Every structure is written in structure tokens, then in C-alpha cells.
Coordinates of C-alpha atoms in Angstrom, one line a residue:
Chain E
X1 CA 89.7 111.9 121.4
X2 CA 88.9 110.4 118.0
X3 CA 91.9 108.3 117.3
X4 CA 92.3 104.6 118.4
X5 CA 94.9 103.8 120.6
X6 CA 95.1 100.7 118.4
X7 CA 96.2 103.0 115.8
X8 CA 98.7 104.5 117.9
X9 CA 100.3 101.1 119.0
X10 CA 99.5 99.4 115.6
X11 CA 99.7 97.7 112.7
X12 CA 101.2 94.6 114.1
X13 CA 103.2 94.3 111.1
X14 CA 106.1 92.8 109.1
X15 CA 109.1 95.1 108.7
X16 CA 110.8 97.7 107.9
X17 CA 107.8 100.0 106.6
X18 CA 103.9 100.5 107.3
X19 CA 104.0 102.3 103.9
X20 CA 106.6 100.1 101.4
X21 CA 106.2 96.7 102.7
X22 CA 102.9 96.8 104.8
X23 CA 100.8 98.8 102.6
X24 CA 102.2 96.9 99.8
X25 CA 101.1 93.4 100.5
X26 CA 97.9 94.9 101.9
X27 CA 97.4 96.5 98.3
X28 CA 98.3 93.4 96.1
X29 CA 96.1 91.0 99.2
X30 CA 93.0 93.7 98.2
X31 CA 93.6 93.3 94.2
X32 CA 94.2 89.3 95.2
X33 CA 90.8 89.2 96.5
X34 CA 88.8 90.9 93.4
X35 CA 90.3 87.5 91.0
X36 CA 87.3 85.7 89.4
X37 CA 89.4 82.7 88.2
X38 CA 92.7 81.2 89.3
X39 CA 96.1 83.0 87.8
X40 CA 100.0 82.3 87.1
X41 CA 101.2 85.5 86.5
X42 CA 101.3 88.7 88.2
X43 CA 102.7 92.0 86.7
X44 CA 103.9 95.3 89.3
X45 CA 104.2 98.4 87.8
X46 CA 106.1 100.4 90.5
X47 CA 105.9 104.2 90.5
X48 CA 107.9 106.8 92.2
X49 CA 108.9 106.0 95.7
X50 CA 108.1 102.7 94.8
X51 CA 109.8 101.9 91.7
X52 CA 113.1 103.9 93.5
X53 CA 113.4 102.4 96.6
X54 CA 111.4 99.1 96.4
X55 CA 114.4 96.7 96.7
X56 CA 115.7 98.3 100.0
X57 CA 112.0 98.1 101.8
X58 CA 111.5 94.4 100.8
X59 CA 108.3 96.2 98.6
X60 CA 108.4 93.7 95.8
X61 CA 108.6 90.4 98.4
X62 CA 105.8 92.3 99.8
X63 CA 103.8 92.6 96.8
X64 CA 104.2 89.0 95.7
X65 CA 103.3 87.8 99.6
X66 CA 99.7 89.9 99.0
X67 CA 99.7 88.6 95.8
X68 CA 99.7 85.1 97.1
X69 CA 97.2 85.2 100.1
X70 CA 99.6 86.1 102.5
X71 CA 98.8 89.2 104.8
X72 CA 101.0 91.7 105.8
X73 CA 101.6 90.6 109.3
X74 CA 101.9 87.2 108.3
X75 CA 105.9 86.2 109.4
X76 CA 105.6 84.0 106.0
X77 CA 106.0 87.2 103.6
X78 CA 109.4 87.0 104.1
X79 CA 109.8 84.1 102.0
X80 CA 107.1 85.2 99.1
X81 CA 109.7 84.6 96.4
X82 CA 109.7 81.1 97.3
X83 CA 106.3 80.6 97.7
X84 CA 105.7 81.5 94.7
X85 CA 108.0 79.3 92.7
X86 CA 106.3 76.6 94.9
X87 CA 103.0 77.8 94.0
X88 CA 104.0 77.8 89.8
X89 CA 103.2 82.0 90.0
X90 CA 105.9 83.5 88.1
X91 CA 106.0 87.6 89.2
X92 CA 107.8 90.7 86.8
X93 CA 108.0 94.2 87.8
X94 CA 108.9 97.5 85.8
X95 CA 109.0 101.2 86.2
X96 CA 105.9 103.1 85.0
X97 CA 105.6 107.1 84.5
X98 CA 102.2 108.2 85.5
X99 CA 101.1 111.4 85.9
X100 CA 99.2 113.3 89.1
X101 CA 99.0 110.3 91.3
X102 CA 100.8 109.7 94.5
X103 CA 104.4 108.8 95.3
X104 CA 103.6 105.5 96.2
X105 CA 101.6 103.7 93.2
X106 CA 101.3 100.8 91.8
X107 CA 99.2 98.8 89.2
X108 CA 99.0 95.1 89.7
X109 CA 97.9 93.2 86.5
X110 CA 96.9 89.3 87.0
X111 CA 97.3 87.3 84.5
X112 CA 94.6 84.3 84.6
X113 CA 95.1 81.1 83.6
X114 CA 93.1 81.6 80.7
X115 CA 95.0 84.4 79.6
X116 CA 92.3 86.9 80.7
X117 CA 94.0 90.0 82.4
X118 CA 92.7 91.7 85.6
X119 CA 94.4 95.1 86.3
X120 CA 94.2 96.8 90.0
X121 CA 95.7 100.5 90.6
X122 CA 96.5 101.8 93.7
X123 CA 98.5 103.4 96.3
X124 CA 100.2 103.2 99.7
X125 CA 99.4 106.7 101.8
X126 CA 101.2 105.8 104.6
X127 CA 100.9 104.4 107.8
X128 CA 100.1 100.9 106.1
X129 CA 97.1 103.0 104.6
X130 CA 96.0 102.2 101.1
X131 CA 93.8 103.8 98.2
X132 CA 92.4 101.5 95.6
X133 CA 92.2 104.0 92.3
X134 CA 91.6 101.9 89.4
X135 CA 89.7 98.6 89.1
X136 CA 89.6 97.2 85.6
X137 CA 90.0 100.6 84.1
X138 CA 87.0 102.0 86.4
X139 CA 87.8 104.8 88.7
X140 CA 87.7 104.3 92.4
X141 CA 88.5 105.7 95.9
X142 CA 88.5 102.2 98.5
X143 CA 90.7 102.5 101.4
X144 CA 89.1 98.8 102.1
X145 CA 88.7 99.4 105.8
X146 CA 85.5 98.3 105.8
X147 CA 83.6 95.6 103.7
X148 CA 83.0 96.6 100.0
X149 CA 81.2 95.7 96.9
X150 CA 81.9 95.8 93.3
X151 CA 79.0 95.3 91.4
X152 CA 79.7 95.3 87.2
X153 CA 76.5 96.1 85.8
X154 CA 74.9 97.8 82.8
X155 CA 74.3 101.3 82.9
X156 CA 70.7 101.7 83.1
X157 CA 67.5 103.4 84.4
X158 CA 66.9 102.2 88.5
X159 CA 69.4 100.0 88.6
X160 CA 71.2 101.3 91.7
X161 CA 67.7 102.1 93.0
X162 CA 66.9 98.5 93.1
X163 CA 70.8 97.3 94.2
X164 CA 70.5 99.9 97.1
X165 CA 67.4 98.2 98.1
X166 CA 68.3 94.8 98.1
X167 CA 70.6 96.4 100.5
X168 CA 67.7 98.1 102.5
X169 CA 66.2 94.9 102.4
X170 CA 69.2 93.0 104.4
X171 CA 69.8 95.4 107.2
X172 CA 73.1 96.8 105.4
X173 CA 73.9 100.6 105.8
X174 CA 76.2 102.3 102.8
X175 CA 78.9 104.2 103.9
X176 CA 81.0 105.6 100.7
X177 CA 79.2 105.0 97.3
X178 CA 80.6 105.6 94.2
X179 CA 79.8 104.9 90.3
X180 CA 81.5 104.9 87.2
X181 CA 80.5 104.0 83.5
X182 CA 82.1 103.5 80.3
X183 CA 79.6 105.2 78.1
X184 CA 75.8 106.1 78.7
X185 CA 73.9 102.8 78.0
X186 CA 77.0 100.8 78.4
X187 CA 79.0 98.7 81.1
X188 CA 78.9 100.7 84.6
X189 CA 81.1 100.1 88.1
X190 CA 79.7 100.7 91.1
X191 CA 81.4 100.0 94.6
X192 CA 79.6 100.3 98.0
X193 CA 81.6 100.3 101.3
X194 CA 79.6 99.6 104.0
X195 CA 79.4 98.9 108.0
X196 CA 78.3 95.1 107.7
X197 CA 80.2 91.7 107.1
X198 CA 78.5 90.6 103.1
X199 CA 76.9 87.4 103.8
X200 CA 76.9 84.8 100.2
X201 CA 73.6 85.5 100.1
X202 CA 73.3 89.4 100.1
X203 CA 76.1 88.5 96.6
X204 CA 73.5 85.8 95.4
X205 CA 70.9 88.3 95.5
X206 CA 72.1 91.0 93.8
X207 CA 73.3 88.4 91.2
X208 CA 69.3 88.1 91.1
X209 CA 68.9 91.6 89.6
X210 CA 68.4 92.2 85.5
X211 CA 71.6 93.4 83.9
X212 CA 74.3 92.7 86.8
X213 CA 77.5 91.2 85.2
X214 CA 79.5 90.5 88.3
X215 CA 79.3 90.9 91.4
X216 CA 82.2 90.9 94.4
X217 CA 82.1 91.3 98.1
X218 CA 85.6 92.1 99.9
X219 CA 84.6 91.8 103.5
X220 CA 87.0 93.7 106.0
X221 CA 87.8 91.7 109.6
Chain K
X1 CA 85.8 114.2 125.2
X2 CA 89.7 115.1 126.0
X3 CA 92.2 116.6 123.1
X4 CA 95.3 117.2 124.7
X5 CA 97.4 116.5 128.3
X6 CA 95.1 119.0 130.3
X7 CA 91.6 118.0 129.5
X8 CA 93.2 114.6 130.0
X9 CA 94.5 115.5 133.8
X10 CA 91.0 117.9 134.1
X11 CA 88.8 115.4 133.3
X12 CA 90.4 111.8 135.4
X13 CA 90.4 114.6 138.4
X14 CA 86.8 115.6 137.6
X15 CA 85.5 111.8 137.3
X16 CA 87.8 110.5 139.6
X17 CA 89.3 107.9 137.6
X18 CA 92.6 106.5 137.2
X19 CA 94.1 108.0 133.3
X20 CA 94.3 104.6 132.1
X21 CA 90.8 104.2 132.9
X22 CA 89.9 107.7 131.2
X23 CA 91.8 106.4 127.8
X24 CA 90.2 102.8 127.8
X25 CA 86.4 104.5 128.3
X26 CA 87.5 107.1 125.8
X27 CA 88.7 103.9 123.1
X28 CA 85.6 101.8 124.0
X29 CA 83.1 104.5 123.0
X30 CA 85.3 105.8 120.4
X31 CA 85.4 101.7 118.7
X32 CA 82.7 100.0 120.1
X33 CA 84.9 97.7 121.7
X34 CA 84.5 95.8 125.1
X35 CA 86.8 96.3 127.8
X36 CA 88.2 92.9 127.6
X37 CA 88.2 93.4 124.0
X38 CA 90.8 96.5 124.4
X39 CA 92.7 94.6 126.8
X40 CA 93.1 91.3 124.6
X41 CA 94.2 93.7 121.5
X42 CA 96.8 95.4 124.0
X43 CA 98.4 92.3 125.5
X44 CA 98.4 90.9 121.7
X45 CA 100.5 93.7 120.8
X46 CA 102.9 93.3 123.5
X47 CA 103.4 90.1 122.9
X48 CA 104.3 90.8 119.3
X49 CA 107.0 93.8 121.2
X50 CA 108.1 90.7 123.6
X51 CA 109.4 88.7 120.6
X52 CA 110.8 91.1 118.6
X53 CA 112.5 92.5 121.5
X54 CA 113.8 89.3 121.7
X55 CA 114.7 87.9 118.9
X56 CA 118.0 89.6 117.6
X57 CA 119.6 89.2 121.0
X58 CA 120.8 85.7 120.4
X59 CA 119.8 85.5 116.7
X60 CA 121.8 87.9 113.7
X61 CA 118.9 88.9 111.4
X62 CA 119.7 89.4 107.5
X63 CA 119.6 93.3 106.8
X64 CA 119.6 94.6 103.3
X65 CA 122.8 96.1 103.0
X66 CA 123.7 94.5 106.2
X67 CA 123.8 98.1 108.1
X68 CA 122.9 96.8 111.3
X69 CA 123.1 93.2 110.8
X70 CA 124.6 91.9 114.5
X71 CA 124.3 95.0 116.0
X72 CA 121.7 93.6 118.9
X73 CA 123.9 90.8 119.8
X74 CA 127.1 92.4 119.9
X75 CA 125.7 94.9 122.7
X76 CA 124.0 92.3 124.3
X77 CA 126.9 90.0 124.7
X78 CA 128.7 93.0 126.3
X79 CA 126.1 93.8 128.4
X80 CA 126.1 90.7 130.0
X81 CA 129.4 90.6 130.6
X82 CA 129.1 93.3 132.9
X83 CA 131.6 95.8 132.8
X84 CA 129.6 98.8 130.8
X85 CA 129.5 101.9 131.8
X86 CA 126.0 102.8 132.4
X87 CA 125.3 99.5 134.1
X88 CA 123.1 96.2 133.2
X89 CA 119.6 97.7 132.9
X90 CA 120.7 100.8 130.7
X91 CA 122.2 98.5 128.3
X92 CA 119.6 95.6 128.3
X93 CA 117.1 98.7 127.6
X94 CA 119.4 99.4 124.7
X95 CA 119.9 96.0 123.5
X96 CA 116.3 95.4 123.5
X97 CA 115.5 98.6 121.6
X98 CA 118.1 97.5 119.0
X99 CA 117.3 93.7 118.6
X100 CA 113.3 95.6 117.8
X101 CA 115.4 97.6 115.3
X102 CA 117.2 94.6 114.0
X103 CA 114.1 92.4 113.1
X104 CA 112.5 95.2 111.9
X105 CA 114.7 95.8 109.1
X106 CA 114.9 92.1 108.9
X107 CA 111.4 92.0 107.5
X108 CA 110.7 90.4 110.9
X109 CA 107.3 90.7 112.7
X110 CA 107.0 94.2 114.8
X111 CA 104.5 96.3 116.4
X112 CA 104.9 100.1 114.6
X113 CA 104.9 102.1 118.2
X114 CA 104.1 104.5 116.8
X115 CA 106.1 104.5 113.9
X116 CA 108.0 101.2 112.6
X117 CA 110.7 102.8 112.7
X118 CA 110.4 103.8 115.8
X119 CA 109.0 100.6 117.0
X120 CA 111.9 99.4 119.9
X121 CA 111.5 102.0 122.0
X122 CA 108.3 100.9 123.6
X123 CA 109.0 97.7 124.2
X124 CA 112.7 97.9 125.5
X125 CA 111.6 100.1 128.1
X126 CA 108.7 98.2 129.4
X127 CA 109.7 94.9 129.6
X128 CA 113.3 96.1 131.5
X129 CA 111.2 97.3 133.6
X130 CA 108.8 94.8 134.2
X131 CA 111.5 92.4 134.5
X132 CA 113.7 95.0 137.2
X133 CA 110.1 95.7 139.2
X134 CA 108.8 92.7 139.1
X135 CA 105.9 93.9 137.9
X136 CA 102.3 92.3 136.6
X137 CA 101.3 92.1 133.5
X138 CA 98.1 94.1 134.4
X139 CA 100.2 96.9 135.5
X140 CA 102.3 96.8 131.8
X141 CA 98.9 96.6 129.8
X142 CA 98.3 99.6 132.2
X143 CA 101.3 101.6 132.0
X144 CA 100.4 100.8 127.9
X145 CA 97.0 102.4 127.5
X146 CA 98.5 105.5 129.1
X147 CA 101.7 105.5 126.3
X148 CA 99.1 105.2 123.8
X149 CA 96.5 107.7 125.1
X150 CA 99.4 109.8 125.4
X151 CA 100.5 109.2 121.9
X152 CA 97.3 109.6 120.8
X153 CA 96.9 113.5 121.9
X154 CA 99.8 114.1 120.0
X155 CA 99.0 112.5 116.9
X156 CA 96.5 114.8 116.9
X157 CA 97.6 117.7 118.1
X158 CA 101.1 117.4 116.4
X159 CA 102.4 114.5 114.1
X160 CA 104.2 111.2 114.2
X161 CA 105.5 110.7 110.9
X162 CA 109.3 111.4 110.2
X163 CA 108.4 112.6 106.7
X164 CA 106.3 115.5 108.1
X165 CA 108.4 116.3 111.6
X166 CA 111.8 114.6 111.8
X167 CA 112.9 111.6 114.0
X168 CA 111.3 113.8 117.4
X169 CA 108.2 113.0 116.0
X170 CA 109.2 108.9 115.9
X171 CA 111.7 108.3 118.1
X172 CA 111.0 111.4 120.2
X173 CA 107.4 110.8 120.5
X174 CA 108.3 107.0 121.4
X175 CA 110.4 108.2 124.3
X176 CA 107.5 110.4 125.5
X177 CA 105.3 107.3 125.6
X178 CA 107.5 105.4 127.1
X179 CA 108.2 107.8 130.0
X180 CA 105.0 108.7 130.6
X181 CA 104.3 104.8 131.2
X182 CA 107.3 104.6 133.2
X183 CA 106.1 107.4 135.7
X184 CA 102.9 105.5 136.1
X185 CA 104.3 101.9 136.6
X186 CA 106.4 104.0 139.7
X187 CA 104.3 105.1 141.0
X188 CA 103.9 109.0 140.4
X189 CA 101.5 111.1 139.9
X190 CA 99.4 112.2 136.4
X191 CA 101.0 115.5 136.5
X192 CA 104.4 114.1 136.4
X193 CA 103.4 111.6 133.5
X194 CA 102.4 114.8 132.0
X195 CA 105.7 116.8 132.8
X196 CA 107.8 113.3 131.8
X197 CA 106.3 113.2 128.2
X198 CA 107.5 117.7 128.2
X199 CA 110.9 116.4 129.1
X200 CA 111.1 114.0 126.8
X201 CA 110.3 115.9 123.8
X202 CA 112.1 118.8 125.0
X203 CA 115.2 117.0 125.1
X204 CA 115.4 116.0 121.6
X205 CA 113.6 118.7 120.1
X206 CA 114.6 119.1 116.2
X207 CA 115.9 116.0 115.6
X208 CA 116.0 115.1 111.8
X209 CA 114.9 111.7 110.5
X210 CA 118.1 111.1 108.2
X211 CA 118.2 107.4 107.1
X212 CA 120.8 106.2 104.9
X213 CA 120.2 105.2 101.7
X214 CA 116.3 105.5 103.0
X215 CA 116.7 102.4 104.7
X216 CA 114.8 102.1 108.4
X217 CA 118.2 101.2 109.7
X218 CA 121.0 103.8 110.7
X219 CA 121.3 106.1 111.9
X220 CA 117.4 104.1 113.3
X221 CA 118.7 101.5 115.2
X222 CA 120.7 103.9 117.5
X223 CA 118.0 106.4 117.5
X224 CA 116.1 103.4 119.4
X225 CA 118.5 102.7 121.8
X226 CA 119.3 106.4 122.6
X227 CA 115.5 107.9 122.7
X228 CA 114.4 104.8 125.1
X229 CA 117.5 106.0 127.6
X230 CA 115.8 109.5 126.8
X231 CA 112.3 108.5 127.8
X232 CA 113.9 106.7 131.3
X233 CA 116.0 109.6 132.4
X234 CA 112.9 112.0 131.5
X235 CA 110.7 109.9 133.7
X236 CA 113.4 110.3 137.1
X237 CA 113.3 113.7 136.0
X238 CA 109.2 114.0 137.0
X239 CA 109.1 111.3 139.5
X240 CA 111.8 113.7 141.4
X241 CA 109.7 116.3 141.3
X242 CA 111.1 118.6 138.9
X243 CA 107.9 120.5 137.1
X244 CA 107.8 121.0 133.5
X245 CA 108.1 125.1 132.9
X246 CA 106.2 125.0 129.7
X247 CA 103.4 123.2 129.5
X248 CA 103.7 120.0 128.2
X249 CA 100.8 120.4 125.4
X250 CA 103.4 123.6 124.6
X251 CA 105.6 121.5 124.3
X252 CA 103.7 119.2 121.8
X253 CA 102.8 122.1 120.1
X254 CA 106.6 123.4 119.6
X255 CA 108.0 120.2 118.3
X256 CA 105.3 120.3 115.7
X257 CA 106.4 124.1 114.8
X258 CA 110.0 123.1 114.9
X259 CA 108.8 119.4 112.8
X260 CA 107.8 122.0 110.2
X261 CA 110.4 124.4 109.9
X262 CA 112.6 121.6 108.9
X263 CA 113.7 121.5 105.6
X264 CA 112.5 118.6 103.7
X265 CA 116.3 117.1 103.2
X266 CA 116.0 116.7 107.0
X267 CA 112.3 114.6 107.0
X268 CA 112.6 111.1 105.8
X269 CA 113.8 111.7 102.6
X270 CA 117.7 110.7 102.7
X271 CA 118.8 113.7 101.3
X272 CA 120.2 115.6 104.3
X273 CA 122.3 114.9 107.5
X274 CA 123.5 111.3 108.0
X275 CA 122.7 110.0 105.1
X276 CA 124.2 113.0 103.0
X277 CA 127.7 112.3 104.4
X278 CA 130.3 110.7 101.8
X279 CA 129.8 107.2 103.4
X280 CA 126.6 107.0 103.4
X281 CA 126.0 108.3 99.7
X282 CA 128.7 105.5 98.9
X283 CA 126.0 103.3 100.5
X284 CA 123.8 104.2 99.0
X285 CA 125.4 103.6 95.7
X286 CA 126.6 100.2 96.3
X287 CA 122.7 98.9 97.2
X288 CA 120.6 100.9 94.7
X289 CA 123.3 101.9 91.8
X290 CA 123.0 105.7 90.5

């Protein structure tokens, strides 16, 4: 049997649903954990299910809670709202018509105190499930259930050669790989899901590496 | 390697093994988990069901639309007054099942089992009967694994999700998992844990998941109360010795069938039954506008 009995008594979560309130805090928590600098504003763009029936699932107190640290079986997500106004975050959502995506989308846009803007896509497939889609305008496919990187590089000759084997190097196996670029020669995404916990020094040594802009480790408990 | 009820009862024969003991080897392999590691995350989890079982007993939670807002300690005020009909345990089942209900759509803390909105049924049935039976907390964590190994075989085999194949594939399911733990806790064999989860689903096959205004709440809350009652009387049903005719992976495999033959008004998407009555478009209305 290949499904976890965990899975079948599980998630330990906050109510009413694994997809609209679960899977929404867990979406705006992952986008939460990609920030570079503090923020005070966070944008939701809600679509289908989501922007219809968010108000009745407690999907926008949800979103803030993830939005502010708080995971989605943490009893505190009730009370996001007020968090937040504690916190100085101020929060807006609006409806959004995409097209081809699932029901349950959403695209989170940070706003850093700076005025810098960080924008996250992604959706809720149920069962307190998520899809990451979109990371600063660079196509994805994280379900974040197991420890990722995002590595911002430039697009060049070897470089993923030499990122995989400071990998190598550390002991980590890759288990989903996937790469995106602006234009040839220009600014490149890559994100790495893989079976180990990303120590600060695997980030510090990729940081090493010629032409690497950023990069972020998510680890997964 | 089991993938339904039979290879399940085959193999714990085979290896001689209690089932709870073939589903925790099964999960350790399968997660890389110690044993005490799967037992830890399995008492954690019923100690999340213990609270919210608990909670909206004594204590109104604050409902969006306030559909079931009070429900949990209205019937359990009458049940301890009592003069019900079905008698004190029947209705502290049900209370239990609706104060899970209550807190869930509450945005209280729950453990989805399998479904969230499904998640009183579980819980309510267990700890009545622990507290009835007097019964260790080994013996629950047991009569646990064996719900969940259960549910398990027919996530796979079938589905779980309303949206896909109506309320008997939540609430139905639930009572399934419920009974089957029940049989075990008294004392029966795994043929009759088998032949309680066939008589569970058989007795609510083709129920639609119909919540109104989309809300996990009514007709939910009841469903919870009524499908943990479900999943007790199915478990007297085995433990007396009645056999299950068809097969209980049959069974599974005909509430799937039946799941998806239902049209999609009638799975999860507030369109059809319950919610589609005048009331509850009216509801509807008055929370979301047009």
C-alpha cells in the first residue's frame, strides 16, 4: 500500500477546509518564506473558487495567517486580521481572470518596505495540497513537500553543471529539477527539490559560484 | 504489499500477525518511520480529535452564517438530561461528532479523518467507546491504525473526496473506519472488520455531498452525527455474525461507480439537493450576495 496512513488521518489542521483555508495559508507561508527583505503590504489576487467563496472558508484570514508566519495548524490563524494590524501589515484582495489555471489560484504580491515587489502564483489542489506556478514571473511546478531551492542565476554555459555538483559534493540527491530563463544569455531560475534538510552552508556555497544572483533554500519538516 | 481488504486478511493470516500490525509494518517501510515514531504521530492526532470533540460541547463556536452555531451544546445538554430516545451513548456519539463539526467550521483546530468535513466521525465514535469500555489508550491507537489502513485501501481503490463521489465517500467512508475499529476494540474477528466497513458503505450508498451555500456546515454537521451511528450499528451488524454477501472490496468498488454516476450538482458543488432548496439559496444569498 503506498499511501500513508498519516495521509489518511491527516492534516492536523485549522478548519473548515484542507483546500480553502489549509492550502491557503500553506500557499501564502511558502511565498512568506521566498521574502529577501522585510514587508508591509501584501496583495491576494483570488481566482475562481477562490475569489467566489473565499469569505465563507475563512480563505482570506487564511492567507494573511501564511502571510504572517503563521502555519496552517496553528490555532492563532483565526485571529490573522488582528495580527496583522498588530504587526503594521496592511492586506488587499481582488478578483483576477486568468486563463487555463486551476479553480483554486492565487497570486500573492509582497510589497517590501522598500517598495520592491515580490509576486508568488499558485494553487490549492486539494487535500491541503499546493502547487507553486509562478515565482517572480518564472515558471514553476513546487508542491514544497520536500526541501527546495531557488537559485537566480545568469543563464550561461556549465552553470547548472557546477550548481549540481556543489550538490554532489554535500551528499544531497535532486529529486524534481526544473529551469527557466528570461532570454538566452540573460537572467535564468532554476529550482531543485530534493530529499535533504539545506544546511546555511550548502546556500553559502552556491552563493560561491560566478554569476549566481540569489539564492534561497525552503527546507520542508 | 496489500491493495485492498483481501490481501489485507490473506496476508495478517499468512504472517500471522495481528492487522494493526500488518498496517504499521506496511507505514514504516512505506515512510521510513520508526515504530514509536508512527505511534507518537497517531496519538498526536487523537489528541487533536479529543479536543475538538470536546470543545463545542460546553463552548458555542462562531460559524459564518451561524448555520450550526450551538448545535453541539444544545444536543448535549439534552443528552445529559437523560430522557432521549436512543439512550446516553447514542447521543454522546452524536454530540461528539457535532461539537467536531462545530469547531471545524469555527476555524477551530481538527484532524481531517479523512476529509475535514468529515472529520467528527472518527473521533465521536472512539472516545464513546473508550470511555463506555474502559478501554487503553494502546487499544484506541490500535483500533486507529486499523481505521486508517482501512481508509487507506480505499483511497486507493475508490476516492474520499466529496467533489469526486458524494458525502459516502466522506462521511460514508468515515463510518467504515470507524466501524471497522469498533469491531476490533470488541473483540471480533478481521473478517468481520472487513464485512463491518461493506455494511457501512452499503448502507449509505449514493449519498450526495450537498452543502449549503458551499459551507462545511449543513447539511455536514448532521451527516456527522448520523454516519458515526451508521458506522456503530454496522459494526453489531459483523460482530453478530451476519456476513457481508458482496465482498466488501465490491463494495468499495460500487460506491466509487455509484460516486461517479453522480451528477456534478450532487458532488460538492452546492448546486443540487440541500443546498438547491429555496432556503438554502436564500442562504446563500444573504452571506455571499448574487
Amino acid at each position: 500500500m503506498e499511501i500513508s496512513i498519516l495521509n489518511v488521518l491527516g492534516p492536523v489542521m485549522i478548519g473548515p477546509s484542507s483546500s480553502h483555508t489549509a492550502g491557503a495559508a500553506k500557499l501564502s507561508l511558502t511565498a512568506r518564506s521566498l521574502l529577501t527583505k522585510p514587508f508591509t503590504h501584501v496583495s491576494f489576487g483570488l481566482y475562481g473558487s477562490f475569489a467566489k467563496t473565499y469569505k465563507g472558508h475563512g480563505t482570506d484570514i487564511a492567507l494573511v495567517a501564511g502571510a504572517l508566519g503563521i502555519k496552517e495548524n496553528d490555532e492563532r490563524l483565526k485571529r490573522a486580521f488582528l495580527i496583522a494590524k498588530e504587526q503594521g501589515v496592511t492586506y488587499d484582495f481582488y478578483e483576477l481572470d486568468l486563463e487555463n489555471t486551476h479553480e483554486n489560484t492565487v497570486v500573492i504580491t509582497f510589497t517590501y518596505t522598500d517598495g520592491e515587489k515580490m509576486e508568488v502564483v499558485g494553487s490549492s489542489i486539494g487535500g491541503g495540497e499546493i502547487l507553486i506556478r509562478k515565482i517572480q514571473g518564472f515558471e514553476t511546478e513546487l508542491t514544497m513537500n520536500s526541501s527546495t531551492l531557488l537559485i537566480r542565476h545568469l543563464d550561461r554555459v556549465g552553470i547548472i553543471s557546477e550548481i549540481t555538483k556543489v550538490l554532489a559534493d554535500e551528499g544531497i540527491n535532486i529529486g524534481v529539477m526544473t529551469l527557466n530563463r528570461k532570454a538566452r544569455g540573460e537572467e535564468a531560475c532554476c529550482t531543485i527539490e530534493t530529499d535533504s534538510y539545506l544546511t546555511k552552508n550548502v546556500v553559502a556555497e552556491l552563493k560561491k559560484l560566478g554569476d549566481i544572483t540569489s539564492v534561497q533554500a525552503v527546507n520542508v519538516e | 504489499m496489500y491493495q485492498n481488504m483481501e490481501d489485507m486478511l490473506r496476508l495478517s493470516k499468512e504472517q500471522q500477525i495481528p492487522l494493526y500490525q500488518l498496517i504499521l509494518e506496511n507505514e514504516m517501510k512505506l515512510t521510513d518511520k520508526s515504530e514509536e515514531e508512527v505511534w507518537k504521530q497517531l496519538s498526536m492526532r487523537f489528541e487533536v480529535m479529543k479536543d475538538s470533540a470536546s470543545k463545542a460541547l460546553t463552548k458555542e463556536g462562531k460559524t459564518v452564517g451561524n448555520l450550526i452555531s450551538g448545535i453541539t451544546k444544545k444536543h448535549y445538554d439534552y443528552t445529559l438530561k437523560d430522557e432521549t430516545v436512543c439512550g446516553t451513548f447514542i447521543n454522546s456519539v452524536m454530540a461528539r461528532a457535532l461539537s467536531c463539526s462545530e469547531v471545524n467550521a469555527s476555524m477551530g483546530k481538527i484532524c481531517a479523518a479523512p476529509t475535514a468535513g468529515s472529520c467528527g466521525i472518527i473521533p465521536a465514535v472512539l472516545i464513546t467507546l473508550q470511555e463506555e469500555k474502559s478501554l487503553s489508550e494502546r487499544k484506541i491507537l490500535e483500533g486507529l491504525m486499523i481505521s486508517s489502513g482501512i481508509g487507506a485501501v480505499i483511497m486507493k481503490n475508490a476516492t474520499v473526496s466529496g467533489a469526486e463521489g458524494g458525502c459516502q465517500a466522506e462521511c460514508g467512508v468515515a463510518a467504515a473506519m470507524a466501524a471497522a475499529a469498533v469491531v476490533y476494540l470488541s473483540g471480533g474477528t478481521d473478517e468481520m472488520v472487513m464485512d463491518s466497513v461493506a455494511f457501512s458503505l452499503m448502507n449509505c450508498m449514493g449519498l450526495v455531498c450537498d452543502p449549503v451555500a458551499g459551507l462545511v456546515q449543513v447539511p455536514c454537521a448532521q451527516r456527522n452525527a448520523s454516519q458515526a451511528i451508521n458506522g456503530l450499528l454496522s459494526a453489531d451488524l459483523a460482530l453478530g455474525g451476519m456476513k457481508s454477501v458482496i465482498p466488501p472490496d465490491q463494495v468499495v468498488d460500487a460506491m466509487y461507480k455509484v460516486g461517479k454516476m453522480l451528477p456534478l450538482s450532487l458532488r460538492e458543488t452546492a448546486m443540487g439537493g440541500i443546498a438547491n432548496t429555496t432556503q438554502g439559496k436564500k442562504i446563500t444569498k444573504e452571506i455571499f450576495g448574487d
